[in-house]
């Protein structure tokens, strides 16, 4: 089965890449992604200035995923700008994730990356973990203003990392906004924000920031991710491409996202837990599962969820 694909005109050697978040902040970590089977090198979301992030403990593994409130630790966008030529030497697309605290921040960073050799720009509208800052993706007016500004800064394709939605009216409202601007792809979903895990023995939350509230990740959130990919695929048709993310641990998980309509998938928690070998494993499992079902290409199954 041929797993090569394309997002916003950028060729990907396989269907599986790393998600922004885990193990993609430092040059050393990004080198490991570059040397792995990940179809692209995606960076940790960046801000104007370097950030230490939230106080620890801020990440905990759970049986079926994780909860975290990292708080955007990153090297500042200029560091990623400088790394791009080195990252490009791995011979695969480089995608930067940008997560400004204001429209002005995002304009500054997107403008800079528009002048770089980066292949795609994913603007993160859905970080749930900054105390006092709402997720842009839950504020439709702010989303529209931000989209208007950042899609007018150059020709490199822009994508948006969305928060999970849980109501059909929200899918429709967001799809209607996306259709008005040249957004080339969306990435669904970010973590399920402001979840709470309690340790009954200590009678405390298990992460420190925000009183224990953090983003729920991993297998717990796969049904939500699948629903978001499916809903946006149906609402957006083929005008906007979709990267699926949320609970992809196996090739069969990736296949489910393919049926929902994802053009590529991103892996976060599984990469955090297992390291870079997960990309080749998931890719191989996906190819084997599709071959067993008689598929020869991604297109034959993409979006082809069958009615029950
Ligand atoms: O750094 C984080 O706390 C973080 C970010 Br920017 C994000 O987009 N999603 C998330 O779950 N954590």
PDB file of C-alpha atoms and ligand atoms in Angstrom:
ATOM      1  CA  UNK A   1       0.000   0.000   0.000  1.00  0.00           C
ATOM      2  CA  UNK A   2       1.335   3.377  -1.011  1.00  0.00           C
ATOM      3  CA  UNK A   3       1.116   5.665   2.042  1.00  0.00           C
ATOM      4  CA  UNK A   4       2.615   8.737   0.391  1.00  0.00           C
ATOM      5  CA  UNK A   5       0.298  11.716   0.442  1.00  0.00           C
ATOM      6  CA  UNK A   6       0.219  15.500   0.267  1.00  0.00           C
ATOM      7  CA  UNK A   7      -1.054  18.303   2.471  1.00  0.00           C
ATOM      8  CA  UNK A   8      -1.524  21.782   1.026  1.00  0.00           C
ATOM      9  CA  UNK A   9       0.641  20.843  -1.954  1.00  0.00           C
ATOM     10  CA  UNK A  10       3.490  19.596   0.226  1.00  0.00           C
ATOM     11  CA  UNK A  11       4.386  15.942  -0.460  1.00  0.00           C
ATOM     12  CA  UNK A  12       4.613  13.610   2.552  1.00  0.00           C
ATOM     13  CA  UNK A  13       6.407  10.263   2.246  1.00  0.00           C
ATOM     14  CA  UNK A  14       3.886   8.666   4.590  1.00  0.00           C
ATOM     15  CA  UNK A  15       0.564   9.283   6.327  1.00  0.00           C
ATOM     16  CA  UNK A  16       2.086   9.623   9.833  1.00  0.00           C
ATOM     17  CA  UNK A  17       3.978  12.553  11.348  1.00  0.00           C
ATOM     18  CA  UNK A  18       4.697  13.918  14.787  1.00  0.00           C
ATOM     19  CA  UNK A  19       2.221  16.306  16.408  1.00  0.00           C
ATOM     20  CA  UNK A  20       3.287  19.574  17.945  1.00  0.00           C
ATOM     21  CA  UNK A  21       3.897  19.103  21.669  1.00  0.00           C
ATOM     22  CA  UNK A  22       5.989  16.115  22.710  1.00  0.00           C
ATOM     23  CA  UNK A  23       9.730  15.839  22.063  1.00  0.00           C
ATOM     24  CA  UNK A  24       9.922  18.635  19.479  1.00  0.00           C
ATOM     25  CA  UNK A  25      11.153  21.673  21.420  1.00  0.00           C
ATOM     26  CA  UNK A  26      14.959  21.507  21.233  1.00  0.00           C
ATOM     27  CA  UNK A  27      17.278  21.131  18.238  1.00  0.00           C
ATOM     28  CA  UNK A  28      18.317  17.698  19.596  1.00  0.00           C
ATOM     29  CA  UNK A  29      14.705  16.506  19.806  1.00  0.00           C
ATOM     30  CA  UNK A  30      13.881  17.819  16.325  1.00  0.00           C
ATOM     31  CA  UNK A  31      16.941  16.031  14.929  1.00  0.00           C
ATOM     32  CA  UNK A  32      15.554  12.746  16.276  1.00  0.00           C
ATOM     33  CA  UNK A  33      12.220  13.476  14.555  1.00  0.00           C
ATOM     34  CA  UNK A  34      14.172  14.231  11.386  1.00  0.00           C
ATOM     35  CA  UNK A  35      15.956  10.882  11.551  1.00  0.00           C
ATOM     36  CA  UNK A  36      12.753   8.962  12.283  1.00  0.00           C
ATOM     37  CA  UNK A  37       9.996   7.783   9.921  1.00  0.00           C
ATOM     38  CA  UNK A  38       7.850  10.814  10.796  1.00  0.00           C
ATOM     39  CA  UNK A  39       6.678  12.168   7.432  1.00  0.00           C
ATOM     40  CA  UNK A  40       7.558  15.713   8.471  1.00  0.00           C
ATOM     41  CA  UNK A  41       9.297  17.601  11.248  1.00  0.00           C
ATOM     42  CA  UNK A  42       6.712  19.484  13.318  1.00  0.00           C
ATOM     43  CA  UNK A  43       7.983  21.909  15.968  1.00  0.00           C
ATOM     44  CA  UNK A  44       6.642  22.655  19.425  1.00  0.00           C
ATOM     45  CA  UNK A  45       4.336  25.688  19.374  1.00  0.00           C
ATOM     46  CA  UNK A  46       6.408  28.832  19.698  1.00  0.00           C
ATOM     47  CA  UNK A  47       5.865  32.268  21.167  1.00  0.00           C
ATOM     48  CA  UNK A  48       7.605  35.603  20.584  1.00  0.00           C
ATOM     49  CA  UNK A  49       9.948  35.101  23.533  1.00  0.00           C
ATOM     50  CA  UNK A  50      11.418  31.891  24.993  1.00  0.00           C
ATOM     51  CA  UNK A  51       9.329  30.400  27.827  1.00  0.00           C
ATOM     52  CA  UNK A  52      10.077  28.008  30.680  1.00  0.00           C
ATOM     53  CA  UNK A  53       6.427  26.947  30.833  1.00  0.00           C
ATOM     54  CA  UNK A  54       4.301  26.122  33.869  1.00  0.00           C
ATOM     55  CA  UNK A  55       5.602  24.812  37.224  1.00  0.00           C
ATOM     56  CA  UNK A  56       6.179  21.046  37.638  1.00  0.00           C
ATOM     57  CA  UNK A  57       4.787  18.476  37.945  1.00  0.00           C
ATOM     58  CA  UNK A  58       3.045  19.466  34.726  1.00  0.00           C
ATOM     59  CA  UNK A  59       2.871  16.142  32.821  1.00  0.00           C
ATOM     60  CA  UNK A  60       1.649  12.754  34.072  1.00  0.00           C
ATOM     61  CA  UNK A  61       1.167   9.519  32.211  1.00  0.00           C
ATOM     62  CA  UNK A  62      -2.206   7.793  32.629  1.00  0.00           C
ATOM     63  CA  UNK A  63      -3.188   4.236  31.694  1.00  0.00           C
ATOM     64  CA  UNK A  64      -4.788   5.345  28.443  1.00  0.00           C
ATOM     65  CA  UNK A  65      -2.984   8.595  27.726  1.00  0.00           C
ATOM     66  CA  UNK A  66      -1.784  11.543  29.740  1.00  0.00           C
ATOM     67  CA  UNK A  67      -2.752  14.849  31.305  1.00  0.00           C
ATOM     68  CA  UNK A  68      -0.528  17.880  30.988  1.00  0.00           C
ATOM     69  CA  UNK A  69      -0.356  21.589  31.518  1.00  0.00           C
ATOM     70  CA  UNK A  70       3.015  22.375  29.966  1.00  0.00           C
ATOM     71  CA  UNK A  71       2.317  26.081  29.505  1.00  0.00           C
ATOM     72  CA  UNK A  72       4.037  26.528  26.154  1.00  0.00           C
ATOM     73  CA  UNK A  73       7.673  25.913  27.059  1.00  0.00           C
ATOM     74  CA  UNK A  74       9.652  26.764  23.918  1.00  0.00           C
ATOM     75  CA  UNK A  75      12.806  28.469  22.681  1.00  0.00           C
ATOM     76  CA  UNK A  76      11.092  31.508  21.155  1.00  0.00           C
ATOM     77  CA  UNK A  77      10.279  31.723  17.435  1.00  0.00           C
ATOM     78  CA  UNK A  78      13.631  33.155  16.393  1.00  0.00           C
ATOM     79  CA  UNK A  79      15.384  29.980  17.526  1.00  0.00           C
ATOM     80  CA  UNK A  80      13.104  27.869  15.283  1.00  0.00           C
ATOM     81  CA  UNK A  81      13.592  30.313  12.411  1.00  0.00           C
ATOM     82  CA  UNK A  82      17.346  29.777  12.697  1.00  0.00           C
ATOM     83  CA  UNK A  83      16.993  25.977  12.889  1.00  0.00           C
ATOM     84  CA  UNK A  84      15.006  25.644   9.667  1.00  0.00           C
ATOM     85  CA  UNK A  85      17.969  25.286   7.234  1.00  0.00           C
ATOM     86  CA  UNK A  86      19.453  22.514   9.417  1.00  0.00           C
ATOM     87  CA  UNK A  87      16.088  20.780   9.788  1.00  0.00           C
ATOM     88  CA  UNK A  88      15.528  20.907   6.031  1.00  0.00           C
ATOM     89  CA  UNK A  89      18.683  18.831   5.560  1.00  0.00           C
ATOM     90  CA  UNK A  90      16.717  15.777   6.680  1.00  0.00           C
ATOM     91  CA  UNK A  91      14.987  15.945   3.287  1.00  0.00           C
ATOM     92  CA  UNK A  92      11.420  16.081   4.582  1.00  0.00           C
ATOM     93  CA  UNK A  93       8.921  18.908   5.060  1.00  0.00           C
ATOM     94  CA  UNK A  94       9.319  21.165   8.072  1.00  0.00           C
ATOM     95  CA  UNK A  95       6.159  22.483   9.741  1.00  0.00           C
ATOM     96  CA  UNK A  96       6.306  25.196  12.370  1.00  0.00           C
ATOM     97  CA  UNK A  97       3.637  25.548  15.014  1.00  0.00           C
ATOM     98  CA  UNK A  98       3.005  29.137  16.061  1.00  0.00           C
ATOM     99  CA  UNK A  99       1.049  30.063  19.185  1.00  0.00           C
ATOM    100  CA  UNK A 100       1.037  33.796  19.880  1.00  0.00           C
ATOM    101  CA  UNK A 101      -0.739  35.405  22.813  1.00  0.00           C
ATOM    102  CA  UNK A 102      -2.362  37.982  20.515  1.00  0.00           C
ATOM    103  CA  UNK A 103      -3.139  38.605  16.858  1.00  0.00           C
ATOM    104  CA  UNK A 104      -0.110  40.923  16.777  1.00  0.00           C
ATOM    105  CA  UNK A 105       2.161  38.121  18.050  1.00  0.00           C
ATOM    106  CA  UNK A 106       0.825  35.742  15.428  1.00  0.00           C
ATOM    107  CA  UNK A 107       1.280  38.343  12.667  1.00  0.00           C
ATOM    108  CA  UNK A 108       4.913  38.880  13.688  1.00  0.00           C
ATOM    109  CA  UNK A 109       5.712  35.166  13.786  1.00  0.00           C
ATOM    110  CA  UNK A 110       3.768  34.115  10.675  1.00  0.00           C
ATOM    111  CA  UNK A 111       5.340  36.998   8.717  1.00  0.00           C
ATOM    112  CA  UNK A 112       8.813  35.839   9.732  1.00  0.00           C
ATOM    113  CA  UNK A 113       8.143  32.198   8.826  1.00  0.00           C
ATOM    114  CA  UNK A 114       6.623  33.283   5.514  1.00  0.00           C
ATOM    115  CA  UNK A 115      10.116  34.551   4.626  1.00  0.00           C
ATOM    116  CA  UNK A 116      11.780  31.261   5.658  1.00  0.00           C
ATOM    117  CA  UNK A 117      12.268  27.862   4.020  1.00  0.00           C
ATOM    118  CA  UNK A 118       9.552  26.278   6.160  1.00  0.00           C
ATOM    119  CA  UNK A 119       6.984  24.220   4.230  1.00  0.00           C
ATOM    120  CA  UNK A 120       3.799  24.718   6.245  1.00  0.00           C
ATOM    121  CA  UNK A 121       2.713  26.958   9.114  1.00  0.00           C
ATOM    122  CA  UNK A 122       0.290  25.526  11.687  1.00  0.00           C
ATOM    123  CA  UNK A 123      -1.177  28.294  13.833  1.00  0.00           C
ATOM    124  CA  UNK A 124      -2.278  26.971  17.199  1.00  0.00           C
ATOM    125  CA  UNK A 125      -5.651  28.445  18.210  1.00  0.00           C
ATOM    126  CA  UNK A 126      -6.205  25.948  20.978  1.00  0.00           C
ATOM    127  CA  UNK A 127      -3.621  25.918  23.770  1.00  0.00           C
ATOM    128  CA  UNK A 128      -5.686  25.290  26.918  1.00  0.00           C
ATOM    129  CA  UNK A 129      -2.945  25.780  29.494  1.00  0.00           C
ATOM    130  CA  UNK A 130      -2.096  29.465  29.823  1.00  0.00           C
ATOM    131  CA  UNK A 131      -3.635  30.816  33.044  1.00  0.00           C
ATOM    132  CA  UNK A 132      -6.059  33.632  32.213  1.00  0.00           C
ATOM    133  CA  UNK A 133      -5.960  33.081  28.425  1.00  0.00           C
ATOM    134  CA  UNK A 134      -8.984  31.629  26.657  1.00  0.00           C
ATOM    135  CA  UNK A 135      -8.585  29.199  23.778  1.00  0.00           C
ATOM    136  CA  UNK A 136      -8.949  31.275  20.608  1.00  0.00           C
ATOM    137  CA  UNK A 137     -10.752  28.409  18.876  1.00  0.00           C
ATOM    138  CA  UNK A 138     -13.634  28.696  21.366  1.00  0.00           C
ATOM    139  CA  UNK A 139     -14.073  32.407  20.549  1.00  0.00           C
ATOM    140  CA  UNK A 140     -15.462  32.549  17.017  1.00  0.00           C
ATOM    141  CA  UNK A 141     -15.152  36.318  16.662  1.00  0.00           C
ATOM    142  CA  UNK A 142     -11.493  36.303  17.667  1.00  0.00           C
ATOM    143  CA  UNK A 143     -10.861  33.327  15.385  1.00  0.00           C
ATOM    144  CA  UNK A 144     -12.281  35.197  12.431  1.00  0.00           C
ATOM    145  CA  UNK A 145     -10.244  38.351  13.118  1.00  0.00           C
ATOM    146  CA  UNK A 146      -7.070  36.329  13.563  1.00  0.00           C
ATOM    147  CA  UNK A 147      -7.676  34.322  10.377  1.00  0.00           C
ATOM    148  CA  UNK A 148      -8.272  37.455   8.371  1.00  0.00           C
ATOM    149  CA  UNK A 149      -4.928  38.857   9.525  1.00  0.00           C
ATOM    150  CA  UNK A 150      -2.696  35.793   9.302  1.00  0.00           C
ATOM    151  CA  UNK A 151      -3.892  34.453   5.950  1.00  0.00           C
ATOM    152  CA  UNK A 152      -2.882  37.693   4.207  1.00  0.00           C
ATOM    153  CA  UNK A 153       0.838  37.596   4.998  1.00  0.00           C
ATOM    154  CA  UNK A 154       2.305  35.433   2.229  1.00  0.00           C
ATOM    155  CA  UNK A 155       1.943  32.420  -0.022  1.00  0.00           C
ATOM    156  CA  UNK A 156       3.052  29.615   2.270  1.00  0.00           C
ATOM    157  CA  UNK A 157       0.085  27.455   3.242  1.00  0.00           C
ATOM    158  CA  UNK A 158      -1.469  28.174   6.626  1.00  0.00           C
ATOM    159  CA  UNK A 159      -3.242  25.617   8.765  1.00  0.00           C
ATOM    160  CA  UNK A 160      -5.057  26.012  12.061  1.00  0.00           C
ATOM    161  CA  UNK A 161      -4.817  23.700  15.084  1.00  0.00           C
ATOM    162  CA  UNK A 162      -8.338  23.531  16.479  1.00  0.00           C
ATOM    163  CA  UNK A 163      -9.697  22.686  19.878  1.00  0.00           C
ATOM    164  CA  UNK A 164     -12.143  19.793  20.139  1.00  0.00           C
ATOM    165  CA  UNK A 165     -15.786  20.773  19.643  1.00  0.00           C
ATOM    166  CA  UNK A 166     -18.698  18.946  21.201  1.00  0.00           C
ATOM    167  CA  UNK A 167     -21.742  20.527  19.604  1.00  0.00           C
ATOM    168  CA  UNK A 168     -22.921  20.443  15.989  1.00  0.00           C
ATOM    169  CA  UNK A 169     -23.611  24.203  16.053  1.00  0.00           C
ATOM    170  CA  UNK A 170     -19.955  24.810  16.869  1.00  0.00           C
ATOM    171  CA  UNK A 171     -18.729  22.608  14.006  1.00  0.00           C
ATOM    172  CA  UNK A 172     -20.992  24.542  11.653  1.00  0.00           C
ATOM    173  CA  UNK A 173     -19.977  27.971  12.971  1.00  0.00           C
ATOM    174  CA  UNK A 174     -16.268  27.175  12.697  1.00  0.00           C
ATOM    175  CA  UNK A 175     -16.600  25.606   9.238  1.00  0.00           C
ATOM    176  CA  UNK A 176     -18.429  28.712   7.998  1.00  0.00           C
ATOM    177  CA  UNK A 177     -15.555  30.910   9.215  1.00  0.00           C
ATOM    178  CA  UNK A 178     -12.855  28.650   7.745  1.00  0.00           C
ATOM    179  CA  UNK A 179     -14.534  28.720   4.325  1.00  0.00           C
ATOM    180  CA  UNK A 180     -14.167  32.502   4.136  1.00  0.00           C
ATOM    181  CA  UNK A 181     -10.357  32.506   4.332  1.00  0.00           C
ATOM    182  CA  UNK A 182      -7.576  30.686   2.476  1.00  0.00           C
ATOM    183  CA  UNK A 183      -6.914  28.177   5.251  1.00  0.00           C
ATOM    184  CA  UNK A 184      -5.300  25.174   3.552  1.00  0.00           C
ATOM    185  CA  UNK A 185      -5.600  22.668   6.371  1.00  0.00           C
ATOM    186  CA  UNK A 186      -6.926  22.223   9.873  1.00  0.00           C
ATOM    187  CA  UNK A 187      -5.486  19.966  12.540  1.00  0.00           C
ATOM    188  CA  UNK A 188      -8.092  18.273  14.757  1.00  0.00           C
ATOM    189  CA  UNK A 189      -7.790  18.003  17.721  1.00  0.00           C
ATOM    190  CA  UNK A 190      -5.746  19.607  20.455  1.00  0.00           C
ATOM    191  CA  UNK A 191      -5.996  18.044  23.919  1.00  0.00           C
ATOM    192  CA  UNK A 192      -9.343  18.126  25.749  1.00  0.00           C
ATOM    193  CA  UNK A 193      -8.612  21.202  27.817  1.00  0.00           C
ATOM    194  CA  UNK A 194      -9.250  21.707  31.487  1.00  0.00           C
ATOM    195  CA  UNK A 195      -9.691  18.089  32.427  1.00  0.00           C
ATOM    196  CA  UNK A 196      -8.994  17.054  36.027  1.00  0.00           C
ATOM    197  CA  UNK A 197      -7.405  13.852  37.297  1.00  0.00           C
ATOM    198  CA  UNK A 198      -7.504  13.294  41.078  1.00  0.00           C
ATOM    199  CA  UNK A 199      -5.340  10.921  43.100  1.00  0.00           C
ATOM    200  CA  UNK A 200      -7.714   9.476  45.724  1.00  0.00           C
ATOM    201  CA  UNK A 201      -4.836   8.408  47.995  1.00  0.00           C
ATOM    202  CA  UNK A 202      -3.226  11.828  48.290  1.00  0.00           C
ATOM    203  CA  UNK A 203      -6.570  13.586  47.710  1.00  0.00           C
ATOM    204  CA  UNK A 204      -4.720  15.935  45.357  1.00  0.00           C
ATOM    205  CA  UNK A 205      -4.666  16.660  41.634  1.00  0.00           C
ATOM    206  CA  UNK A 206      -1.763  14.972  39.818  1.00  0.00           C
ATOM    207  CA  UNK A 207      -0.388  18.064  38.071  1.00  0.00           C
ATOM    208  CA  UNK A 208       0.435  21.387  39.697  1.00  0.00           C
ATOM    209  CA  UNK A 209      -0.589  24.202  37.307  1.00  0.00           C
ATOM    210  CA  UNK A 210      -4.101  25.673  37.368  1.00  0.00           C
ATOM    211  CA  UNK A 211      -5.208  23.649  40.393  1.00  0.00           C
ATOM    212  CA  UNK A 212      -4.703  20.425  38.457  1.00  0.00           C
ATOM    213  CA  UNK A 213      -6.696  21.381  35.350  1.00  0.00           C
ATOM    214  CA  UNK A 214      -4.907  20.259  32.186  1.00  0.00           C
ATOM    215  CA  UNK A 215      -5.227  18.885  28.682  1.00  0.00           C
ATOM    216  CA  UNK A 216      -6.364  15.257  28.445  1.00  0.00           C
ATOM    217  CA  UNK A 217      -4.437  13.367  25.762  1.00  0.00           C
ATOM    218  CA  UNK A 218      -4.054   9.935  24.223  1.00  0.00           C
ATOM    219  CA  UNK A 219      -6.434   7.030  23.837  1.00  0.00           C
ATOM    220  CA  UNK A 220      -9.137   8.649  25.991  1.00  0.00           C
ATOM    221  CA  UNK A 221      -9.691  11.293  23.336  1.00  0.00           C
ATOM    222  CA  UNK A 222      -9.682   9.234  20.120  1.00  0.00           C
ATOM    223  CA  UNK A 223     -13.493   9.186  19.738  1.00  0.00           C
ATOM    224  CA  UNK A 224     -13.545  12.976  20.103  1.00  0.00           C
ATOM    225  CA  UNK A 225     -10.768  13.369  17.534  1.00  0.00           C
ATOM    226  CA  UNK A 226     -12.523  11.068  15.079  1.00  0.00           C
ATOM    227  CA  UNK A 227     -15.786  12.989  15.478  1.00  0.00           C
ATOM    228  CA  UNK A 228     -14.063  16.317  14.868  1.00  0.00           C
ATOM    229  CA  UNK A 229     -12.303  15.067  11.728  1.00  0.00           C
ATOM    230  CA  UNK A 230     -15.533  13.535  10.459  1.00  0.00           C
ATOM    231  CA  UNK A 231     -17.681  16.592  11.172  1.00  0.00           C
ATOM    232  CA  UNK A 232     -15.262  18.985   9.480  1.00  0.00           C
ATOM    233  CA  UNK A 233     -14.749  16.653   6.530  1.00  0.00           C
ATOM    234  CA  UNK A 234     -18.497  16.618   5.919  1.00  0.00           C
ATOM    235  CA  UNK A 235     -18.863  20.382   6.389  1.00  0.00           C
ATOM    236  CA  UNK A 236     -15.773  21.476   4.446  1.00  0.00           C
ATOM    237  CA  UNK A 237     -15.858  18.992   1.565  1.00  0.00           C
ATOM    238  CA  UNK A 238     -12.505  18.821  -0.180  1.00  0.00           C
ATOM    239  CA  UNK A 239     -11.762  22.559   0.122  1.00  0.00           C
ATOM    240  CA  UNK A 240      -9.728  22.269   3.321  1.00  0.00           C
ATOM    241  CA  UNK A 241      -7.420  19.380   4.167  1.00  0.00           C
ATOM    242  CA  UNK A 242      -7.483  17.801   7.624  1.00  0.00           C
ATOM    243  CA  UNK A 243      -4.725  16.396   9.805  1.00  0.00           C
ATOM    244  CA  UNK A 244      -6.145  14.047  12.422  1.00  0.00           C
ATOM    245  CA  UNK A 245      -4.669  13.805  15.900  1.00  0.00           C
ATOM    246  CA  UNK A 246      -5.840  12.277  19.153  1.00  0.00           C
ATOM    247  CA  UNK A 247      -5.154   8.810  20.474  1.00  0.00           C
ATOM    248  CA  UNK A 248      -3.304   7.299  17.521  1.00  0.00           C
ATOM    249  CA  UNK A 249      -1.262   4.402  18.927  1.00  0.00           C
ATOM    250  CA  UNK A 250      -1.596   1.814  16.181  1.00  0.00           C
ATOM    251  CA  UNK A 251      -1.986   1.528  12.430  1.00  0.00           C
ATOM    252  CA  UNK A 252      -5.627   0.617  12.972  1.00  0.00           C
ATOM    253  CA  UNK A 253      -6.167   3.907  14.842  1.00  0.00           C
ATOM    254  CA  UNK A 254      -4.680   5.720  11.840  1.00  0.00           C
ATOM    255  CA  UNK A 255      -7.008   3.762   9.531  1.00  0.00           C
ATOM    256  CA  UNK A 256     -10.020   4.909  11.554  1.00  0.00           C
ATOM    257  CA  UNK A 257      -8.901   8.532  11.060  1.00  0.00           C
ATOM    258  CA  UNK A 258      -8.506   7.796   7.335  1.00  0.00           C
ATOM    259  CA  UNK A 259     -12.104   6.554   7.160  1.00  0.00           C
ATOM    260  CA  UNK A 260     -13.228   9.701   8.995  1.00  0.00           C
ATOM    261  CA  UNK A 261     -11.523  11.735   6.288  1.00  0.00           C
ATOM    262  CA  UNK A 262      -8.055  12.689   7.548  1.00  0.00           C
ATOM    263  CA  UNK A 263      -5.445  13.523   4.884  1.00  0.00           C
ATOM    264  CA  UNK A 264      -2.610  12.736   7.318  1.00  0.00           C
ATOM    265  CA  UNK A 265      -2.332  11.915  11.009  1.00  0.00           C
ATOM    266  CA  UNK A 266      -0.169  13.282  13.788  1.00  0.00           C
ATOM    267  CA  UNK A 267       1.051  11.340  16.800  1.00  0.00           C
ATOM    268  CA  UNK A 268       1.632  12.985  20.174  1.00  0.00           C
ATOM    269  CA  UNK A 269       1.164  10.941  23.356  1.00  0.00           C
ATOM    270  CA  UNK A 270       2.317   7.670  21.789  1.00  0.00           C
ATOM    271  CA  UNK A 271       5.501   9.436  20.638  1.00  0.00           C
ATOM    272  CA  UNK A 272       5.960  10.878  24.126  1.00  0.00           C
ATOM    273  CA  UNK A 273       5.573   7.442  25.721  1.00  0.00           C
ATOM    274  CA  UNK A 274       7.344   5.222  23.177  1.00  0.00           C
ATOM    275  CA  UNK A 275       9.822   7.469  21.386  1.00  0.00           C
ATOM    276  CA  UNK A 276      10.508   7.878  17.680  1.00  0.00           C
ATOM    277  CA  UNK A 277      10.227   4.199  16.758  1.00  0.00           C
ATOM    278  CA  UNK A 278       6.430   4.585  16.924  1.00  0.00           C
ATOM    279  CA  UNK A 279       6.249   6.318  13.517  1.00  0.00           C
ATOM    280  CA  UNK A 280       7.621   3.370  11.530  1.00  0.00           C
ATOM    281  CA  UNK A 281       5.555   0.896  13.573  1.00  0.00           C
ATOM    282  CA  UNK A 282       2.272   2.764  13.025  1.00  0.00           C
ATOM    283  CA  UNK A 283       3.071   3.205   9.330  1.00  0.00           C
ATOM    284  CA  UNK A 284       3.825  -0.503   8.880  1.00  0.00           C
ATOM    285  CA  UNK A 285       0.715  -1.542  10.814  1.00  0.00           C
ATOM    286  CA  UNK A 286      -1.438   0.791   8.693  1.00  0.00           C
ATOM    287  CA  UNK A 287      -0.017  -0.587   5.433  1.00  0.00           C
ATOM    288  CA  UNK A 288      -0.489  -4.171   6.620  1.00  0.00           C
ATOM    289  CA  UNK A 289      -4.064  -3.597   7.801  1.00  0.00           C
ATOM    290  CA  UNK A 290      -5.018  -1.888   4.537  1.00  0.00           C
ATOM    291  CA  UNK A 291      -3.333  -4.596   2.445  1.00  0.00           C
ATOM    292  CA  UNK A 292      -5.253  -7.257   4.372  1.00  0.00           C
ATOM    293  CA  UNK A 293      -8.467  -5.401   3.479  1.00  0.00           C
ATOM    294  CA  UNK A 294      -7.475  -5.211  -0.175  1.00  0.00           C
ATOM    295  CA  UNK A 295      -6.732  -1.483  -0.326  1.00  0.00           C
ATOM    296  CA  UNK A 296      -3.841  -0.266  -2.493  1.00  0.00           C
ATOM    297  CA  UNK A 297      -4.028   3.473  -1.818  1.00  0.00           C
ATOM    298  CA  UNK A 298      -5.066   5.941   0.869  1.00  0.00           C
ATOM    299  CA  UNK A 299      -7.560   7.547  -1.508  1.00  0.00           C
ATOM    300  CA  UNK A 300      -9.564   4.325  -1.757  1.00  0.00           C
ATOM    301  CA  UNK A 301     -10.489   4.558   1.938  1.00  0.00           C
ATOM    302  CA  UNK A 302     -10.194   8.268   2.719  1.00  0.00           C
ATOM    303  CA  UNK A 303     -13.463   9.632   4.086  1.00  0.00           C
ATOM    304  CA  UNK A 304     -15.229   6.412   3.121  1.00  0.00           C
ATOM    305  CA  UNK A 305     -16.826   5.704   6.473  1.00  0.00           C
ATOM    306  CA  UNK A 306     -19.693   3.373   5.691  1.00  0.00           C
ATOM    307  CA  UNK A 307     -23.218   4.017   6.987  1.00  0.00           C
ATOM    308  CA  UNK A 308     -24.474   1.533   9.544  1.00  0.00           C
TER     309      UNK A 308
HETATM  310  O1  LIG B   1       2.232  23.795  25.984  1.00  0.00           O
HETATM  311  C1  LIG B   1       1.098  23.406  26.329  1.00  0.00           C
HETATM  312  O2  LIG B   1       0.707  23.426  27.503  1.00  0.00           O
HETATM  313  C2  LIG B   1       0.115  22.918  25.356  1.00  0.00           C
HETATM  314  C3  LIG B   1      -0.159  23.542  24.156  1.00  0.00           C
HETATM  315 BR1  LIG B   1       0.786  25.005  23.519  1.00  0.00          BR
HETATM  316  C4  LIG B   1      -1.221  23.062  23.338  1.00  0.00           C
HETATM  317  O3  LIG B   1      -1.534  23.559  22.261  1.00  0.00           O
HETATM  318  N1  LIG B   1      -1.926  22.001  23.788  1.00  0.00           N
HETATM  319  C5  LIG B   1      -1.654  21.407  24.947  1.00  0.00           C
HETATM  320  O4  LIG B   1      -2.336  20.451  25.297  1.00  0.00           O
HETATM  321  N2  LIG B   1      -0.619  21.865  25.729  1.00  0.00           N
END
